[in-house]
Short mmCIF file of N, CA and C in Angstrom, two decimals:
data_model
loop_
_atom_site.label_atom_id
_atom_site.label_comp_id
_atom_site.label_asym_id
_atom_site.label_seq_id
_atom_site.Cartn_x
_atom_site.Cartn_y
_atom_site.Cartn_z
N MET A 142 -6.33 -3.62 18.59
CA MET A 142 -4.96 -3.33 18.94
C MET A 142 -4.89 -1.94 19.57
N ARG A 143 -4.05 -1.83 20.55
CA ARG A 143 -3.83 -0.57 21.27
C ARG A 143 -3.21 0.48 20.35
N SER A 144 -3.47 1.71 20.65
CA SER A 144 -2.92 2.82 19.88
C SER A 144 -1.71 3.39 20.62
N PHE A 145 -0.57 3.46 19.95
CA PHE A 145 0.66 3.99 20.54
C PHE A 145 1.03 5.30 19.84
N PRO A 146 1.70 6.20 20.55
CA PRO A 146 2.18 7.42 19.89
C PRO A 146 3.12 7.06 18.73
N ALA A 147 3.07 7.85 17.68
CA ALA A 147 3.85 7.56 16.48
C ALA A 147 5.35 7.48 16.76
N ASP A 148 5.87 8.38 17.61
CA ASP A 148 7.31 8.35 17.89
C ASP A 148 7.71 7.10 18.67
N LEU A 149 6.83 6.63 19.54
CA LEU A 149 7.11 5.40 20.29
C LEU A 149 7.12 4.20 19.33
N ALA A 150 6.16 4.14 18.44
CA ALA A 150 6.09 3.04 17.47
C ALA A 150 7.30 3.06 16.53
N ARG A 151 7.70 4.26 16.09
CA ARG A 151 8.89 4.36 15.21
C ARG A 151 10.15 3.91 15.94
N THR A 152 10.26 4.30 17.20
CA THR A 152 11.43 3.88 17.99
C THR A 152 11.46 2.36 18.11
N GLN A 153 10.30 1.75 18.33
CA GLN A 153 10.25 0.29 18.43
C GLN A 153 10.62 -0.35 17.10
N GLN A 154 10.17 0.23 16.00
CA GLN A 154 10.53 -0.33 14.69
C GLN A 154 12.03 -0.22 14.46
N GLU A 155 12.61 0.91 14.84
CA GLU A 155 14.06 1.07 14.69
C GLU A 155 14.79 0.08 15.59
N TRP A 156 14.30 -0.12 16.82
CA TRP A 156 14.90 -1.08 17.74
C TRP A 156 14.92 -2.47 17.11
N SER A 157 13.79 -2.85 16.52
CA SER A 157 13.70 -4.18 15.89
C SER A 157 14.68 -4.31 14.72
N ALA A 158 14.81 -3.26 13.92
CA ALA A 158 15.73 -3.29 12.78
C ALA A 158 17.18 -3.41 13.25
N ILE A 159 17.54 -2.64 14.28
CA ILE A 159 18.90 -2.70 14.81
C ILE A 159 19.16 -4.08 15.42
N TYR A 160 18.19 -4.62 16.11
CA TYR A 160 18.33 -5.95 16.71
C TYR A 160 18.61 -7.00 15.64
N ARG A 161 17.87 -6.92 14.52
CA ARG A 161 18.11 -7.87 13.42
C ARG A 161 19.51 -7.70 12.83
N GLN A 162 19.94 -6.44 12.67
CA GLN A 162 21.29 -6.19 12.15
C GLN A 162 22.35 -6.75 13.08
N LEU A 163 22.14 -6.58 14.37
CA LEU A 163 23.10 -7.08 15.35
C LEU A 163 23.13 -8.61 15.35
N ALA A 164 22.00 -9.23 15.11
CA ALA A 164 21.96 -10.70 15.02
C ALA A 164 22.77 -11.18 13.82
N GLU A 165 22.74 -10.41 12.73
CA GLU A 165 23.49 -10.79 11.53
C GLU A 165 24.98 -10.48 11.66
N ARG A 166 25.30 -9.43 12.42
CA ARG A 166 26.70 -9.02 12.59
C ARG A 166 27.01 -8.82 14.07
N PRO A 167 27.10 -9.92 14.83
CA PRO A 167 27.33 -9.80 16.27
C PRO A 167 28.67 -9.11 16.57
N GLY A 168 28.70 -8.48 17.72
CA GLY A 168 29.94 -7.85 18.15
C GLY A 168 30.13 -6.43 17.66
N ARG A 169 29.18 -5.90 16.91
CA ARG A 169 29.30 -4.53 16.41
C ARG A 169 28.97 -3.55 17.53
N THR A 170 29.98 -2.89 18.04
CA THR A 170 29.82 -1.99 19.18
C THR A 170 28.82 -0.88 18.90
N GLU A 171 28.90 -0.27 17.71
CA GLU A 171 27.99 0.84 17.42
C GLU A 171 26.54 0.39 17.41
N LEU A 172 26.28 -0.84 16.96
CA LEU A 172 24.91 -1.35 16.96
C LEU A 172 24.44 -1.63 18.38
N ARG A 173 25.32 -2.19 19.21
CA ARG A 173 24.95 -2.45 20.60
C ARG A 173 24.65 -1.16 21.35
N ARG A 174 25.45 -0.15 21.10
CA ARG A 174 25.22 1.15 21.75
C ARG A 174 23.89 1.76 21.30
N ARG A 175 23.63 1.67 20.02
CA ARG A 175 22.36 2.22 19.49
C ARG A 175 21.18 1.46 20.08
N LEU A 176 21.28 0.15 20.16
CA LEU A 176 20.21 -0.67 20.73
C LEU A 176 19.98 -0.29 22.20
N HIS A 177 21.05 -0.06 22.93
CA HIS A 177 20.94 0.33 24.33
C HIS A 177 20.22 1.69 24.46
N ARG A 178 20.59 2.66 23.63
CA ARG A 178 19.93 3.98 23.66
C ARG A 178 18.45 3.87 23.31
N LEU A 179 18.14 3.09 22.29
CA LEU A 179 16.75 2.92 21.89
C LEU A 179 15.94 2.22 22.99
N SER A 180 16.55 1.26 23.66
CA SER A 180 15.87 0.57 24.76
C SER A 180 15.49 1.56 25.86
N ALA A 181 16.42 2.45 26.19
CA ALA A 181 16.14 3.47 27.20
C ALA A 181 15.03 4.41 26.74
N GLN A 182 15.05 4.80 25.47
CA GLN A 182 14.00 5.67 24.94
C GLN A 182 12.63 5.00 25.03
N LEU A 183 12.59 3.71 24.73
CA LEU A 183 11.33 2.98 24.80
C LEU A 183 10.83 2.88 26.23
N PHE A 184 11.71 2.51 27.13
CA PHE A 184 11.31 2.27 28.52
C PHE A 184 10.90 3.55 29.23
N PHE A 185 11.60 4.66 28.95
CA PHE A 185 11.33 5.91 29.64
C PHE A 185 10.51 6.90 28.82
N HIS A 186 9.84 6.43 27.79
CA HIS A 186 9.01 7.29 26.95
C HIS A 186 7.88 7.90 27.79
N PRO A 187 7.53 9.17 27.53
CA PRO A 187 6.45 9.83 28.29
C PRO A 187 5.11 9.08 28.25
N TYR A 188 4.89 8.25 27.25
CA TYR A 188 3.64 7.48 27.16
C TYR A 188 3.45 6.61 28.41
N TRP A 189 4.55 6.13 28.97
CA TRP A 189 4.50 5.25 30.13
C TRP A 189 4.57 6.04 31.45
N GLN A 190 4.53 7.35 31.40
CA GLN A 190 4.72 8.21 32.57
C GLN A 190 3.71 7.91 33.69
N GLN A 191 2.46 7.76 33.36
CA GLN A 191 1.42 7.55 34.38
C GLN A 191 1.44 6.16 34.98
N ARG A 192 1.89 5.20 34.22
CA ARG A 192 1.91 3.81 34.71
C ARG A 192 2.94 3.02 33.91
N ARG A 193 3.48 2.03 34.53
CA ARG A 193 4.41 1.15 33.82
C ARG A 193 3.59 0.21 32.93
N PRO A 194 4.13 -0.15 31.79
CA PRO A 194 3.37 -1.02 30.88
C PRO A 194 3.22 -2.44 31.41
N ARG A 195 2.12 -3.02 31.06
CA ARG A 195 1.91 -4.44 31.37
C ARG A 195 2.61 -5.26 30.30
N PRO A 196 2.91 -6.52 30.59
CA PRO A 196 3.57 -7.36 29.59
C PRO A 196 2.83 -7.40 28.25
N ALA A 197 1.52 -7.43 28.28
CA ALA A 197 0.75 -7.49 27.02
C ALA A 197 0.98 -6.24 26.18
N GLU A 198 1.13 -5.10 26.84
CA GLU A 198 1.39 -3.86 26.10
C GLU A 198 2.76 -3.89 25.45
N TRP A 199 3.76 -4.40 26.17
CA TRP A 199 5.11 -4.53 25.58
C TRP A 199 5.06 -5.45 24.36
N TRP A 200 4.31 -6.55 24.48
CA TRP A 200 4.23 -7.49 23.35
C TRP A 200 3.57 -6.86 22.14
N GLU A 201 2.53 -6.08 22.38
CA GLU A 201 1.87 -5.41 21.25
C GLU A 201 2.82 -4.42 20.57
N LEU A 202 3.54 -3.67 21.38
CA LEU A 202 4.50 -2.71 20.82
C LEU A 202 5.61 -3.44 20.07
N ARG A 203 6.14 -4.50 20.64
CA ARG A 203 7.20 -5.27 19.97
C ARG A 203 6.70 -5.90 18.69
N ASP A 204 5.46 -6.39 18.71
CA ASP A 204 4.88 -6.97 17.51
C ASP A 204 4.75 -5.92 16.41
N LEU A 205 4.37 -4.73 16.79
CA LEU A 205 4.28 -3.62 15.84
C LEU A 205 5.65 -3.36 15.20
N GLY A 206 6.69 -3.39 16.00
CA GLY A 206 8.04 -3.18 15.49
C GLY A 206 8.51 -4.30 14.58
N ARG A 207 8.14 -5.51 14.89
CA ARG A 207 8.56 -6.66 14.07
C ARG A 207 7.90 -6.66 12.70
N ARG A 208 6.62 -6.31 12.67
CA ARG A 208 5.89 -6.34 11.41
C ARG A 208 6.34 -5.27 10.46
N GLY A 209 6.76 -4.12 11.00
CA GLY A 209 7.18 -3.03 10.12
C GLY A 209 6.02 -2.40 9.36
N ASP A 210 4.80 -2.56 9.90
CA ASP A 210 3.63 -1.95 9.26
C ASP A 210 3.78 -0.44 9.25
N ASP A 211 2.97 0.19 8.47
CA ASP A 211 2.92 1.65 8.46
C ASP A 211 2.44 2.11 9.83
N VAL A 212 3.30 2.81 10.54
CA VAL A 212 3.01 3.24 11.90
C VAL A 212 1.76 4.09 11.97
N ARG A 213 1.52 4.91 10.97
CA ARG A 213 0.36 5.81 11.01
C ARG A 213 -0.94 5.06 11.10
N GLU A 214 -0.99 3.83 10.61
CA GLU A 214 -2.23 3.07 10.67
C GLU A 214 -2.53 2.56 12.07
N ARG A 215 -1.49 2.37 12.89
CA ARG A 215 -1.68 1.75 14.19
C ARG A 215 -1.37 2.66 15.36
N SER A 216 -1.11 3.91 15.09
CA SER A 216 -0.78 4.82 16.18
C SER A 216 -1.46 6.15 15.98
N HIS A 217 -1.41 6.94 17.02
CA HIS A 217 -1.95 8.30 16.90
C HIS A 217 -0.81 9.28 17.03
N SER A 218 -0.99 10.47 16.53
CA SER A 218 0.09 11.46 16.54
C SER A 218 0.23 12.12 17.87
#
């Protein structure tokens, strides 16, 4: 598995948690706004500065967020 910066992995985990909350309580404006901000943070993170991510990289990052594993085990500082 690819190694992602810890802050990027944490942002993805938070994105996944907010997404699940929004699925349970649709229409919550504050959750939609937070999800939108987190999406921008993920997409424009400095890790992707040199190149745009390939679909497989996005899937790995999203999978990391879904599992909720300890980020330190799968990322570097």
